[in-house]
Structures are given as C-alpha cells and as structure tokens.
PDB file of C-alpha atoms in Angstrom:
ATOM      1  CA  MET A   1       1.468 -22.238   3.138  1.00  0.00           C
ATOM      2  CA  MET A   2       3.814 -21.477   0.116  1.00  0.00           C
ATOM      3  CA  GLU A   3       6.968 -22.525   1.921  1.00  0.00           C
ATOM      4  CA  ARG A   4       5.384 -25.746   3.278  1.00  0.00           C
ATOM      5  CA  ARG A   5       4.093 -26.685  -0.135  1.00  0.00           C
ATOM      6  CA  THR A   6       7.278 -26.174  -1.932  1.00  0.00           C
ATOM      7  CA  PHE A   7       9.400 -27.776   0.832  1.00  0.00           C
ATOM      8  CA  ILE A   8       7.250 -30.929   0.632  1.00  0.00           C
ATOM      9  CA  GLY A   9       7.557 -31.001  -3.095  1.00  0.00           C
ATOM     10  CA  VAL A  10      11.355 -30.523  -3.116  1.00  0.00           C
ATOM     11  CA  ALA A  11      11.781 -33.174  -0.434  1.00  0.00           C
ATOM     12  CA  GLY A  12       9.474 -35.463  -2.198  1.00  0.00           C
ATOM     13  CA  SER A  13      11.317 -35.097  -5.498  1.00  0.00           C
ATOM     14  CA  GLY A  14      14.526 -36.498  -3.836  1.00  0.00           C
ATOM     15  CA  PHE A  15      16.437 -33.300  -3.872  1.00  0.00           C
ATOM     16  CA  LEU A  16      17.196 -33.125  -0.175  1.00  0.00           C
ATOM     17  CA  GLY A  17      18.231 -36.779  -0.156  1.00  0.00           C
ATOM     18  CA  CYS A  18      20.758 -36.190  -2.878  1.00  0.00           C
ATOM     19  CA  VAL A  19      23.038 -33.821  -1.026  1.00  0.00           C
ATOM     20  CA  PRO A  20      26.544 -35.267  -1.171  1.00  0.00           C
ATOM     21  CA  ILE A  21      28.396 -35.903   1.996  1.00  0.00           C
ATOM     22  CA  VAL A  22      31.655 -34.079   1.576  1.00  0.00           C
ATOM     23  CA  GLY A  23      33.171 -34.594   4.942  1.00  0.00           C
ATOM     24  CA  ALA A  24      32.480 -35.592   8.496  1.00  0.00           C
ATOM     25  CA  GLN A  25      30.780 -33.322  11.019  1.00  0.00           C
ATOM     26  CA  PRO A  26      32.850 -32.948  14.106  1.00  0.00           C
ATOM     27  CA  ALA A  27      31.391 -35.174  16.762  1.00  0.00           C
ATOM     28  CA  GLY A  28      29.554 -33.237  19.428  1.00  0.00           C
ATOM     29  CA  LYS A  29      30.001 -29.853  17.748  1.00  0.00           C
ATOM     30  CA  VAL A  30      27.028 -27.505  17.740  1.00  0.00           C
ATOM     31  CA  TRP A  31      27.233 -25.244  14.796  1.00  0.00           C
ATOM     32  CA  ARG A  32      26.149 -21.599  15.308  1.00  0.00           C
ATOM     33  CA  VAL A  33      24.544 -20.400  12.065  1.00  0.00           C
ATOM     34  CA  GLY A  34      24.189 -16.699  11.557  1.00  0.00           C
ATOM     35  CA  PHE A  35      21.423 -15.382   9.427  1.00  0.00           C
ATOM     36  CA  LEU A  36      21.790 -11.857   7.876  1.00  0.00           C
ATOM     37  CA  ALA A  37      19.023 -10.090   5.877  1.00  0.00           C
ATOM     38  CA  SER A  38      17.960  -6.670   4.839  1.00  0.00           C
ATOM     39  CA  GLY A  39      14.280  -7.251   5.348  1.00  0.00           C
ATOM     40  CA  ALA A  40      11.959  -7.126   8.348  1.00  0.00           C
ATOM     41  CA  ARG A  41      12.602  -9.118  11.445  1.00  0.00           C
ATOM     42  CA  PRO A  42       9.990 -11.834  11.779  1.00  0.00           C
ATOM     43  CA  GLN A  43       7.988 -12.155  14.887  1.00  0.00           C
ATOM     44  CA  ASP A  44       9.754 -15.266  16.056  1.00  0.00           C
ATOM     45  CA  GLY A  45      13.200 -13.732  15.424  1.00  0.00           C
ATOM     46  CA  ALA A  46      14.323 -16.823  13.610  1.00  0.00           C
ATOM     47  CA  PRO A  47      15.586 -17.612   9.995  1.00  0.00           C
ATOM     48  CA  PRO A  48      12.856 -18.767   7.543  1.00  0.00           C
ATOM     49  CA  ARG A  49      11.017 -21.931   8.608  1.00  0.00           C
ATOM     50  CA  ALA A  50      11.682 -23.510   5.346  1.00  0.00           C
ATOM     51  CA  LEU A  51      15.416 -23.214   5.706  1.00  0.00           C
ATOM     52  CA  ARG A  52      15.387 -24.704   9.195  1.00  0.00           C
ATOM     53  CA  ASP A  53      12.982 -27.506   8.203  1.00  0.00           C
ATOM     54  CA  ALA A  54      15.224 -28.448   5.292  1.00  0.00           C
ATOM     55  CA  LEU A  55      18.326 -28.540   7.660  1.00  0.00           C
ATOM     56  CA  GLN A  56      16.271 -30.656  10.039  1.00  0.00           C
ATOM     57  CA  VAL A  57      15.545 -33.196   7.168  1.00  0.00           C
ATOM     58  CA  LEU A  58      19.281 -33.128   6.335  1.00  0.00           C
ATOM     59  CA  GLY A  59      20.085 -34.276   9.840  1.00  0.00           C
ATOM     60  CA  HIS A  60      20.926 -31.066  11.603  1.00  0.00           C
ATOM     61  CA  ALA A  61      18.579 -30.819  14.633  1.00  0.00           C
ATOM     62  CA  GLU A  62      17.874 -27.304  15.905  1.00  0.00           C
ATOM     63  CA  GLY A  63      19.088 -26.948  19.477  1.00  0.00           C
ATOM     64  CA  LYS A  64      21.157 -30.077  19.222  1.00  0.00           C
ATOM     65  CA  ASP A  65      23.402 -29.874  16.186  1.00  0.00           C
ATOM     66  CA  VAL A  66      22.798 -26.275  15.096  1.00  0.00           C
ATOM     67  CA  THR A  67      21.700 -23.038  16.752  1.00  0.00           C
ATOM     68  CA  TYR A  68      20.708 -19.895  14.920  1.00  0.00           C
ATOM     69  CA  GLU A  69      21.631 -16.090  15.361  1.00  0.00           C
ATOM     70  CA  GLY A  70      19.475 -13.945  13.193  1.00  0.00           C
ATOM     71  CA  ARG A  71      19.932 -10.183  12.381  1.00  0.00           C
ATOM     72  CA  TRP A  72      17.647  -8.090  10.070  1.00  0.00           C
ATOM     73  CA  SER A  73      18.310  -4.510   9.003  1.00  0.00           C
ATOM     74  CA  GLU A  74      14.575  -3.607   8.461  1.00  0.00           C
ATOM     75  CA  GLY A  75      15.320  -2.192   5.037  1.00  0.00           C
ATOM     76  CA  ARG A  76      18.062   0.000   6.353  1.00  0.00           C
ATOM     77  CA  ASN A  77      21.200  -1.286   4.653  1.00  0.00           C
ATOM     78  CA  GLU A  78      23.408   1.192   6.487  1.00  0.00           C
ATOM     79  CA  ARG A  79      22.786  -1.114   9.577  1.00  0.00           C
ATOM     80  CA  LEU A  80      24.224  -4.188   7.975  1.00  0.00           C
ATOM     81  CA  ASP A  81      27.820  -3.545   8.976  1.00  0.00           C
ATOM     82  CA  GLY A  82      26.810  -3.325  12.678  1.00  0.00           C
ATOM     83  CA  LEU A  83      24.696  -6.375  12.422  1.00  0.00           C
ATOM     84  CA  THR A  84      27.380  -8.462  10.763  1.00  0.00           C
ATOM     85  CA  ALA A  85      29.822  -7.306  13.354  1.00  0.00           C
ATOM     86  CA  GLU A  86      27.387  -8.619  15.964  1.00  0.00           C
ATOM     87  CA  LEU A  87      27.218 -12.032  14.306  1.00  0.00           C
ATOM     88  CA  LEU A  88      31.022 -12.240  14.138  1.00  0.00           C
ATOM     89  CA  ALA A  89      31.332 -11.129  17.779  1.00  0.00           C
ATOM     90  CA  ARG A  90      28.943 -14.110  18.583  1.00  0.00           C
ATOM     91  CA  LYS A  91      31.440 -16.432  17.025  1.00  0.00           C
ATOM     92  CA  VAL A  92      29.112 -17.770  14.329  1.00  0.00           C
ATOM     93  CA  ASP A  93      30.522 -20.705  12.411  1.00  0.00           C
ATOM     94  CA  LEU A  94      28.700 -19.820   9.209  1.00  0.00           C
ATOM     95  CA  ILE A  95      26.647 -16.855   7.744  1.00  0.00           C
ATOM     96  CA  VAL A  96      23.641 -17.352   5.603  1.00  0.00           C
ATOM     97  CA  ALA A  97      23.208 -14.027   3.742  1.00  0.00           C
ATOM     98  CA  PHE A  98      19.828 -13.280   2.283  1.00  0.00           C
ATOM     99  CA  GLY A  99      20.015 -10.581  -0.512  1.00  0.00           C
ATOM    100  CA  GLY A 100      22.787  -8.808  -2.332  1.00  0.00           C
ATOM    101  CA  PRO A 101      23.530  -5.991   0.252  1.00  0.00           C
ATOM    102  CA  ALA A 102      23.766  -8.555   3.028  1.00  0.00           C
ATOM    103  CA  ALA A 103      26.068 -10.894   0.953  1.00  0.00           C
ATOM    104  CA  GLU A 104      28.280  -7.906   0.072  1.00  0.00           C
ATOM    105  CA  VAL A 105      28.701  -6.711   3.612  1.00  0.00           C
ATOM    106  CA  ALA A 106      29.445 -10.198   4.922  1.00  0.00           C
ATOM    107  CA  LYS A 107      32.015 -10.701   2.222  1.00  0.00           C
ATOM    108  CA  ARG A 108      33.740  -7.364   3.107  1.00  0.00           C
ATOM    109  CA  MET A 109      33.810  -8.044   6.814  1.00  0.00           C
ATOM    110  CA  THR A 110      35.107 -11.712   6.858  1.00  0.00           C
ATOM    111  CA  SER A 111      37.272 -13.724   4.636  1.00  0.00           C
ATOM    112  CA  THR A 112      37.391 -16.788   6.976  1.00  0.00           C
ATOM    113  CA  VAL A 113      33.888 -17.480   8.075  1.00  0.00           C
ATOM    114  CA  PRO A 114      31.962 -19.517   5.423  1.00  0.00           C
ATOM    115  CA  ILE A 115      29.137 -17.545   3.791  1.00  0.00           C
ATOM    116  CA  VAL A 116      26.109 -19.196   2.014  1.00  0.00           C
ATOM    117  CA  VAL A 117      24.242 -16.643  -0.123  1.00  0.00           C
ATOM    118  CA  PHE A 118      20.896 -16.715  -1.755  1.00  0.00           C
ATOM    119  CA  SER A 119      18.615 -14.252  -3.558  1.00  0.00           C
ATOM    120  CA  ALA A 120      21.639 -12.076  -4.082  1.00  0.00           C
ATOM    121  CA  GLY A 121      21.309 -11.581  -7.791  1.00  0.00           C
ATOM    122  CA  ASP A 122      23.706 -12.975 -10.302  1.00  0.00           C
ATOM    123  CA  VAL A 123      26.689 -13.622  -8.000  1.00  0.00           C
ATOM    124  CA  VAL A 124      29.272 -13.447 -10.757  1.00  0.00           C
ATOM    125  CA  ASP A 125      27.995 -10.287 -12.410  1.00  0.00           C
ATOM    126  CA  THR A 126      27.787  -8.587  -9.017  1.00  0.00           C
ATOM    127  CA  GLY A 127      31.305  -9.553  -8.142  1.00  0.00           C
ATOM    128  CA  LEU A 128      30.589 -11.827  -5.154  1.00  0.00           C
ATOM    129  CA  ILE A 129      32.488 -14.762  -6.690  1.00  0.00           C
ATOM    130  CA  PRO A 130      34.607 -15.193  -9.805  1.00  0.00           C
ATOM    131  CA  SER A 131      32.963 -18.371 -11.117  1.00  0.00           C
ATOM    132  CA  LEU A 132      29.932 -20.523 -10.515  1.00  0.00           C
ATOM    133  CA  ALA A 133      31.965 -23.747 -10.910  1.00  0.00           C
ATOM    134  CA  ARG A 134      34.733 -22.663  -8.599  1.00  0.00           C
ATOM    135  CA  PRO A 135      33.611 -19.894  -6.315  1.00  0.00           C
ATOM    136  CA  GLY A 136      36.941 -19.648  -4.482  1.00  0.00           C
ATOM    137  CA  GLY A 137      37.227 -17.719  -1.255  1.00  0.00           C
ATOM    138  CA  ASN A 138      34.626 -18.255   1.538  1.00  0.00           C
ATOM    139  CA  ILE A 139      31.404 -17.757  -0.397  1.00  0.00           C
ATOM    140  CA  THR A 140      29.093 -20.233  -2.059  1.00  0.00           C
ATOM    141  CA  GLY A 141      25.309 -20.785  -2.441  1.00  0.00           C
ATOM    142  CA  VAL A 142      22.451 -20.157  -4.806  1.00  0.00           C
ATOM    143  CA  ASN A 143      22.677 -18.059  -7.974  1.00  0.00           C
ATOM    144  CA  ASP A 144      19.811 -15.824  -9.093  1.00  0.00           C
ATOM    145  CA  PRO A 145      20.059 -15.310 -12.873  1.00  0.00           C
ATOM    146  CA  ALA A 146      17.490 -12.500 -12.664  1.00  0.00           C
ATOM    147  CA  ALA A 147      19.047 -10.544 -15.497  1.00  0.00           C
ATOM    148  CA  VAL A 148      17.843 -13.120 -18.055  1.00  0.00           C
ATOM    149  CA  LEU A 149      14.494 -13.497 -16.234  1.00  0.00           C
ATOM    150  CA  SER A 150      13.886  -9.750 -16.261  1.00  0.00           C
ATOM    151  CA  ALA A 151      13.668  -9.777 -20.065  1.00  0.00           C
ATOM    152  CA  LYS A 152      11.436 -12.822 -19.928  1.00  0.00           C
ATOM    153  CA  ARG A 153       9.061 -11.072 -17.452  1.00  0.00           C
ATOM    154  CA  LEU A 154       8.803  -8.020 -19.736  1.00  0.00           C
ATOM    155  CA  GLU A 155       7.947 -10.265 -22.755  1.00  0.00           C
ATOM    156  CA  ILE A 156       5.174 -11.856 -20.716  1.00  0.00           C
ATOM    157  CA  LEU A 157       3.862  -8.552 -19.631  1.00  0.00           C
ATOM    158  CA  LYS A 158       3.793  -7.371 -23.162  1.00  0.00           C
ATOM    159  CA  GLU A 159       1.863 -10.504 -24.105  1.00  0.00           C
ATOM    160  CA  LEU A 160      -0.626  -9.756 -21.350  1.00  0.00           C
ATOM    161  CA  VAL A 161      -0.907  -5.998 -22.322  1.00  0.00           C
ATOM    162  CA  PRO A 162      -0.108  -5.916 -26.067  1.00  0.00           C
ATOM    163  CA  ASP A 163      -0.808  -2.193 -26.444  1.00  0.00           C
ATOM    164  CA  ALA A 164       1.720  -1.254 -23.728  1.00  0.00           C
ATOM    165  CA  LYS A 165       4.304   1.141 -25.093  1.00  0.00           C
ATOM    166  CA  ARG A 166       5.734   2.667 -21.872  1.00  0.00           C
ATOM    167  CA  VAL A 167       6.620   0.635 -18.792  1.00  0.00           C
ATOM    168  CA  ALA A 168       7.729   1.967 -15.486  1.00  0.00           C
ATOM    169  CA  VAL A 169      10.269   0.028 -13.564  1.00  0.00           C
ATOM    170  CA  LEU A 170      10.430   0.286  -9.743  1.00  0.00           C
ATOM    171  CA  TRP A 171      13.669  -0.978  -8.208  1.00  0.00           C
ATOM    172  CA  ASN A 172      16.086  -0.335  -5.374  1.00  0.00           C
ATOM    173  CA  ALA A 173      18.731   1.802  -7.133  1.00  0.00           C
ATOM    174  CA  GLY A 174      20.955   1.402  -4.025  1.00  0.00           C
ATOM    175  CA  ASN A 175      21.209  -2.417  -4.670  1.00  0.00           C
ATOM    176  CA  TYR A 176      23.593  -3.204  -7.524  1.00  0.00           C
ATOM    177  CA  ALA A 177      22.135  -6.608  -8.154  1.00  0.00           C
ATOM    178  CA  MET A 178      18.712  -4.938  -8.614  1.00  0.00           C
ATOM    179  CA  THR A 179      20.208  -2.305 -10.907  1.00  0.00           C
ATOM    180  CA  LEU A 180      21.534  -5.026 -13.205  1.00  0.00           C
ATOM    181  CA  ARG A 181      17.929  -6.316 -13.410  1.00  0.00           C
ATOM    182  CA  TYR A 182      16.726  -2.832 -14.333  1.00  0.00           C
ATOM    183  CA  ARG A 183      19.404  -2.578 -17.082  1.00  0.00           C
ATOM    184  CA  GLU A 184      18.266  -5.916 -18.593  1.00  0.00           C
ATOM    185  CA  ILE A 185      14.676  -4.608 -18.632  1.00  0.00           C
ATOM    186  CA  GLU A 186      15.917  -1.519 -20.525  1.00  0.00           C
ATOM    187  CA  ARG A 187      17.691  -3.736 -23.132  1.00  0.00           C
ATOM    188  CA  ALA A 188      14.595  -5.954 -23.487  1.00  0.00           C
ATOM    189  CA  ALA A 189      12.371  -2.878 -23.886  1.00  0.00           C
ATOM    190  CA  GLN A 190      14.406  -1.664 -26.828  1.00  0.00           C
ATOM    191  CA  ALA A 191      13.913  -4.960 -28.572  1.00  0.00           C
ATOM    192  CA  LEU A 192      10.137  -4.822 -27.939  1.00  0.00           C
ATOM    193  CA  ARG A 193       9.975  -1.119 -29.020  1.00  0.00           C
ATOM    194  CA  MET A 194       8.871  -0.017 -25.706  1.00  0.00           C
ATOM    195  CA  SER A 195      10.104   2.994 -23.582  1.00  0.00           C
ATOM    196  CA  VAL A 196      11.162   2.651 -19.883  1.00  0.00           C
ATOM    197  CA  GLU A 197      10.382   5.114 -16.993  1.00  0.00           C
ATOM    198  CA  PRO A 198      13.016   4.475 -14.310  1.00  0.00           C
ATOM    199  CA  LEU A 199      11.661   4.767 -10.814  1.00  0.00           C
ATOM    200  CA  GLY A 200      14.720   4.095  -8.655  1.00  0.00           C
ATOM    201  CA  VAL A 201      14.217   4.204  -4.814  1.00  0.00           C
ATOM    202  CA  ARG A 202      16.771   4.012  -2.136  1.00  0.00           C
ATOM    203  CA  GLU A 203      14.735   4.407   1.104  1.00  0.00           C
ATOM    204  CA  PRO A 204      11.043   4.217   2.088  1.00  0.00           C
ATOM    205  CA  ASP A 205      10.379   7.944   1.651  1.00  0.00           C
ATOM    206  CA  ASP A 206      11.377   7.608  -2.065  1.00  0.00           C
ATOM    207  CA  PHE A 207       8.255   5.621  -2.754  1.00  0.00           C
ATOM    208  CA  ASP A 208       6.168   8.741  -2.367  1.00  0.00           C
ATOM    209  CA  VAL A 209       8.127  10.417  -5.213  1.00  0.00           C
ATOM    210  CA  ALA A 210       7.942   7.324  -7.396  1.00  0.00           C
ATOM    211  CA  LEU A 211       4.210   6.846  -6.904  1.00  0.00           C
ATOM    212  CA  ALA A 212       3.599  10.594  -7.512  1.00  0.00           C
ATOM    213  CA  ALA A 213       5.498  10.388 -10.699  1.00  0.00           C
ATOM    214  CA  MET A 214       3.161   7.525 -11.945  1.00  0.00           C
ATOM    215  CA  ALA A 215       0.097   9.341 -10.785  1.00  0.00           C
ATOM    216  CA  SER A 216       0.967  12.439 -12.764  1.00  0.00           C
ATOM    217  CA  SER A 217       1.863  10.480 -15.864  1.00  0.00           C
ATOM    218  CA  PRO A 218       0.416   6.955 -15.670  1.00  0.00           C
ATOM    219  CA  PRO A 219       2.543   4.280 -17.448  1.00  0.00           C
ATOM    220  CA  ASP A 220       0.930   1.571 -19.564  1.00  0.00           C
ATOM    221  CA  ALA A 221       2.416  -0.995 -17.140  1.00  0.00           C
ATOM    222  CA  LEU A 222       4.682  -1.517 -14.220  1.00  0.00           C
ATOM    223  CA  MET A 223       7.487  -3.905 -13.325  1.00  0.00           C
ATOM    224  CA  MET A 224       8.568  -4.103  -9.753  1.00  0.00           C
ATOM    225  CA  VAL A 225      12.007  -5.563  -9.041  1.00  0.00           C
ATOM    226  CA  THR A 226      11.839  -7.372  -5.685  1.00  0.00           C
ATOM    227  CA  ASP A 227      14.420  -6.947  -2.972  1.00  0.00           C
ATOM    228  CA  ALA A 228      14.037  -6.257   0.761  1.00  0.00           C
ATOM    229  CA  LEU A 229      13.146  -2.544   0.324  1.00  0.00           C
ATOM    230  CA  THR A 230      10.566  -2.934  -2.457  1.00  0.00           C
ATOM    231  CA  ASN A 231       9.116  -6.023  -0.635  1.00  0.00           C
ATOM    232  CA  LEU A 232       8.676  -4.141   2.556  1.00  0.00           C
ATOM    233  CA  ASN A 233       6.688  -1.465   0.680  1.00  0.00           C
ATOM    234  CA  ARG A 234       4.762  -3.916  -1.701  1.00  0.00           C
ATOM    235  CA  ARG A 235       1.468  -3.107  -0.052  1.00  0.00           C
ATOM    236  CA  ARG A 236       1.705   0.569  -1.002  1.00  0.00           C
ATOM    237  CA  VAL A 237       2.527  -0.418  -4.546  1.00  0.00           C
ATOM    238  CA  LEU A 238      -0.354  -2.919  -4.793  1.00  0.00           C
ATOM    239  CA  ASP A 239      -2.855  -0.438  -3.491  1.00  0.00           C
ATOM    240  CA  PHE A 240      -1.585   2.304  -5.890  1.00  0.00           C
ATOM    241  CA  VAL A 241      -1.597   0.222  -9.036  1.00  0.00           C
ATOM    242  CA  GLY A 242      -4.977  -1.082  -8.196  1.00  0.00           C
ATOM    243  CA  ALA A 243      -6.441   2.345  -7.637  1.00  0.00           C
ATOM    244  CA  HIS A 244      -4.871   3.628 -10.844  1.00  0.00           C
ATOM    245  CA  LYS A 245      -5.566   0.448 -12.891  1.00  0.00           C
ATOM    246  CA  ILE A 246      -1.915  -0.071 -13.873  1.00  0.00           C
ATOM    247  CA  PRO A 247      -1.073  -3.677 -14.855  1.00  0.00           C
ATOM    248  CA  ALA A 248       2.023  -4.739 -13.044  1.00  0.00           C
ATOM    249  CA  MET A 249       4.456  -7.697 -13.174  1.00  0.00           C
ATOM    250  CA  TYR A 250       6.108  -9.080 -10.063  1.00  0.00           C
ATOM    251  CA  GLU A 251       8.852 -11.546  -9.418  1.00  0.00           C
ATOM    252  CA  PHE A 252       7.249 -13.777  -6.758  1.00  0.00           C
ATOM    253  CA  ASP A 253       3.926 -15.504  -6.416  1.00  0.00           C
ATOM    254  CA  PHE A 254       3.277 -14.288  -2.915  1.00  0.00           C
ATOM    255  CA  VAL A 255       2.778 -10.822  -4.272  1.00  0.00           C
ATOM    256  CA  VAL A 256       0.111 -12.175  -6.658  1.00  0.00           C
ATOM    257  CA  ARG A 257      -1.611 -13.971  -3.853  1.00  0.00           C
ATOM    258  CA  ALA A 258      -1.826 -10.656  -2.079  1.00  0.00           C
ATOM    259  CA  GLY A 259      -3.641  -9.080  -4.990  1.00  0.00           C
ATOM    260  CA  GLY A 260      -0.889  -8.561  -7.602  1.00  0.00           C
ATOM    261  CA  LEU A 261      -1.699  -9.275 -11.298  1.00  0.00           C
ATOM    262  CA  ILE A 262       1.113 -11.641 -12.539  1.00  0.00           C
ATOM    263  CA  SER A 263       4.427 -13.041 -11.466  1.00  0.00           C
ATOM    264  CA  TYR A 264       7.154 -15.087 -13.110  1.00  0.00           C
ATOM    265  CA  GLY A 265       9.976 -16.350 -10.977  1.00  0.00           C
ATOM    266  CA  SER A 266      11.492 -19.064  -8.769  1.00  0.00           C
ATOM    267  CA  ASP A 267       9.985 -20.706  -5.817  1.00  0.00           C
ATOM    268  CA  GLN A 268      11.153 -19.343  -2.506  1.00  0.00           C
ATOM    269  CA  GLY A 269      10.794 -22.688  -0.928  1.00  0.00           C
ATOM    270  CA  GLN A 270      13.170 -24.342  -3.407  1.00  0.00           C
ATOM    271  CA  ILE A 271      15.687 -21.529  -3.023  1.00  0.00           C
ATOM    272  CA  LEU A 272      15.659 -21.989   0.783  1.00  0.00           C
ATOM    273  CA  ALA A 273      16.022 -25.802   0.372  1.00  0.00           C
ATOM    274  CA  LEU A 274      19.040 -25.245  -1.891  1.00  0.00           C
ATOM    275  CA  ALA A 275      20.526 -22.836   0.624  1.00  0.00           C
ATOM    276  CA  ALA A 276      20.096 -25.333   3.320  1.00  0.00           C
ATOM    277  CA  SER A 277      21.911 -27.982   1.228  1.00  0.00           C
ATOM    278  CA  TYR A 278      24.979 -25.698   1.152  1.00  0.00           C
ATOM    279  CA  VAL A 279      24.839 -25.077   4.898  1.00  0.00           C
ATOM    280  CA  SER A 280      24.786 -28.820   5.329  1.00  0.00           C
ATOM    281  CA  LYS A 281      27.742 -29.359   3.040  1.00  0.00           C
ATOM    282  CA  VAL A 282      29.832 -26.818   4.910  1.00  0.00           C
ATOM    283  CA  ILE A 283      28.833 -28.466   8.255  1.00  0.00           C
ATOM    284  CA  LYS A 284      29.993 -31.803   6.858  1.00  0.00           C
ATOM    285  CA  GLY A 285      33.344 -30.414   5.899  1.00  0.00           C
ATOM    286  CA  GLY A 286      32.889 -28.828   2.483  1.00  0.00           C
ATOM    287  CA  ARG A 287      34.967 -25.816   1.589  1.00  0.00           C
ATOM    288  CA  PRO A 288      32.969 -22.948   0.052  1.00  0.00           C
ATOM    289  CA  ALA A 289      35.676 -22.403  -2.484  1.00  0.00           C
ATOM    290  CA  ASP A 290      35.078 -25.837  -3.939  1.00  0.00           C
ATOM    291  CA  LEU A 291      31.257 -25.950  -3.737  1.00  0.00           C
ATOM    292  CA  ALA A 292      29.901 -25.051  -7.240  1.00  0.00           C
ATOM    293  CA  VAL A 293      27.072 -22.563  -7.108  1.00  0.00           C
ATOM    294  CA  GLU A 294      23.692 -23.779  -8.294  1.00  0.00           C
ATOM    295  CA  GLN A 295      20.465 -22.121  -9.398  1.00  0.00           C
ATOM    296  CA  PRO A 296      16.724 -23.010  -9.347  1.00  0.00           C
ATOM    297  CA  ASN A 297      15.793 -25.309 -12.167  1.00  0.00           C
ATOM    298  CA  ARG A 298      12.216 -24.096 -12.627  1.00  0.00           C
ATOM    299  CA  TYR A 299      10.337 -20.844 -12.754  1.00  0.00           C
ATOM    300  CA  PHE A 300       6.615 -20.425 -12.157  1.00  0.00           C
ATOM    301  CA  LEU A 301       4.028 -18.230 -13.914  1.00  0.00           C
ATOM    302  CA  VAL A 302       1.110 -17.210 -11.640  1.00  0.00           C
ATOM    303  CA  ILE A 303      -1.859 -15.087 -12.662  1.00  0.00           C
ATOM    304  CA  ASN A 304      -4.614 -13.521 -10.604  1.00  0.00           C
ATOM    305  CA  LEU A 305      -7.807 -13.433 -12.743  1.00  0.00           C
ATOM    306  CA  LYS A 306      -9.723 -11.427 -10.110  1.00  0.00           C
ATOM    307  CA  THR A 307      -7.109  -8.729 -10.388  1.00  0.00           C
ATOM    308  CA  ALA A 308      -7.128  -8.888 -14.134  1.00  0.00           C
ATOM    309  CA  LYS A 309     -10.840  -8.405 -14.290  1.00  0.00           C
ATOM    310  CA  ALA A 310     -10.678  -5.390 -11.930  1.00  0.00           C
ATOM    311  CA  LEU A 311      -8.192  -3.855 -14.272  1.00  0.00           C
ATOM    312  CA  GLY A 312     -10.384  -4.616 -17.335  1.00  0.00           C
ATOM    313  CA  LEU A 313      -7.843  -7.007 -18.788  1.00  0.00           C
ATOM    314  CA  THR A 314      -8.665 -10.163 -20.709  1.00  0.00           C
ATOM    315  CA  VAL A 315      -5.886 -12.786 -20.192  1.00  0.00           C
ATOM    316  CA  PRO A 316      -5.005 -14.369 -23.460  1.00  0.00           C
ATOM    317  CA  GLN A 317      -5.879 -18.127 -23.544  1.00  0.00           C
ATOM    318  CA  ALA A 318      -2.225 -18.961 -24.571  1.00  0.00           C
ATOM    319  CA  LEU A 319      -0.980 -17.307 -21.387  1.00  0.00           C
ATOM    320  CA  LEU A 320      -3.558 -19.050 -19.202  1.00  0.00           C
ATOM    321  CA  LEU A 321      -2.622 -22.408 -20.624  1.00  0.00           C
ATOM    322  CA  ARG A 322       1.145 -21.752 -19.799  1.00  0.00           C
ATOM    323  CA  ALA A 323       0.395 -20.627 -16.236  1.00  0.00           C
ATOM    324  CA  ASP A 324       1.495 -22.874 -13.379  1.00  0.00           C
ATOM    325  CA  GLU A 325      -1.333 -21.439 -11.241  1.00  0.00           C
ATOM    326  CA  VAL A 326      -4.371 -19.265 -12.001  1.00  0.00           C
ATOM    327  CA  ILE A 327      -5.850 -17.537  -8.907  1.00  0.00           C
TER     328      ILE A 327
END
C-alpha cells in the first residue's frame, strides 16, 4: 500500500517523466540488473515492486528489456562478499545496492560494473563517493542525509516528550553509516541538554542485551536507527517499548503503521523511484561518474495517536498540525 501510494504520487508529479535521456540503449540488449541487500529475502525473490514498476514506466519491460538477479544476506553482512561474487559471476550489467554494507562490498568487489546505491547513508561522509555533483568511479544513486535528519528527529521527540532527559539510541554499530547517525544524535542531545544511552548492536543476539539494559534502567525515550538489522528485529523493539511504555522515534512510517509512536523521514517509494531513474540513465548510456547524486526533496512526519494514548502521552497540537499523517 505504501509503495503503491507513493509510486503513483511520484509518477503523477511528473518526476518519472523528467528523467533525461543520456544515451541510446543498445538495440536488442537485455540488461541483467543485480539487486544486493542486507535484509530479508522477500517471498517472491525479486527486488522491490516499486523499483520494478518505476523501471517499467521508464520503458524497461521486465523479461523483455531487463531481467533481475536478487541476493539478500538476511541480516548477516558477512555473507555479502559471497553474494556479490555470485552476482558478478552471473555477469550482471549493473548492481543496485540497498544499504551501506551492500554498497561498500559492491564497491570493493568491482570497479567496472555500474553500481546504483540507495538508503546507504550520506554517501560522501561514508566514503562511497568523493562528491555528490561528480561521483567519479562506477557509483551513483540516491543520497541519504540522515545525519542532519537524526538531529531533527531528536528535536521532534523532545517536543513530544518535553520532560525527557535521557534517551537511548538503538543502532547497528557494525554499519558505519548508522554510526554516523548515532554521532549526530549525540551532538544534538548535548544542545538539548539530554544524555544518551548508546545501545549498539551488531547481530540479532545483541538485541537481548540491549533490551535488558533498557529494562533494568528505562530511558525517558528511545530512538531507533533503521537499517537491515534493526528493521528485521523491529517487532521485538515495538513489543518491548509498548510493554515498558517507552516513547520511541523511528525513521520510517511503516514502523508507525505497525504500532510505533512517531516517525520522521523520507518516503521509501520516492527513494525507489529515484533509484530506478538512475538505473534507467545507466541503461541509456549514462556513466555513473557523471551522474550527480540526488536526495529526497521531502520528509514526512507520521504520528500514531492510538500508541500515544497507550503510552499516556498527549500529543501537542502544534505537532499534530505539522504531521503529514495521523493514525
């Protein structure tokens, strides 16, 4: 539902129709697009529907002009090297890398196959590319300026829970892009005169330790930084904060729809449509080195009033008026 709604909105705004044609697609060539991600393999074993639909709208018919090879590490980043090697052995013409770890491994393992990245954090700060305007090398795609957004999320959380003095931060400490987000939250907390409890996790078993730490000394609020690892374990986090009545801020609205309290972030459908536009540009002859990296142009505030009520929170009217959606 979320992907379809956003995809229609992006297509209707004219975004997909404005993709520049930077070259000619070789007549009769079928592009083999590899998809590499750290998350769980979907039931259909295919890249996200919104990505494939966007490419279809851009004129790349699945099974006719493009085919897909998908690989997912199921939250085990140590598997990414082998999965990338499988894609390269399959002679993919392009790799779409979802998330920082996937992008880093793809970059390390090939300097010739074009790579389109998304949801990989700030691609300059993480060292994936030297410049947004001129990426150089074989990588381009969608930037995720999450460092700045992390501070904004904490400000909103403080507005929702004004008495909060101590905030726990749950993030994947094995993901450099996510660690950058954590550091930004630390800096923002100092400005807001809040203390931070770091809850870094690296594998699924670490969540037991993190949740136990919160149970023994409950924070005033929680911020969960979203990547493949934390997303795969989001249900555990949602159930825990609900049972312990801990207000929590998330990065994406799908967590709020599943019972989370509040989120502020980009729309996944728009990100996937942007990523599809880069795949199309490469297919049409564009060089990643010359394709300036873009980022989402809007961020959405979503609040779950049912969850707020269960936590005993009264959402300020000013925050409700700014919300893009109230559940």
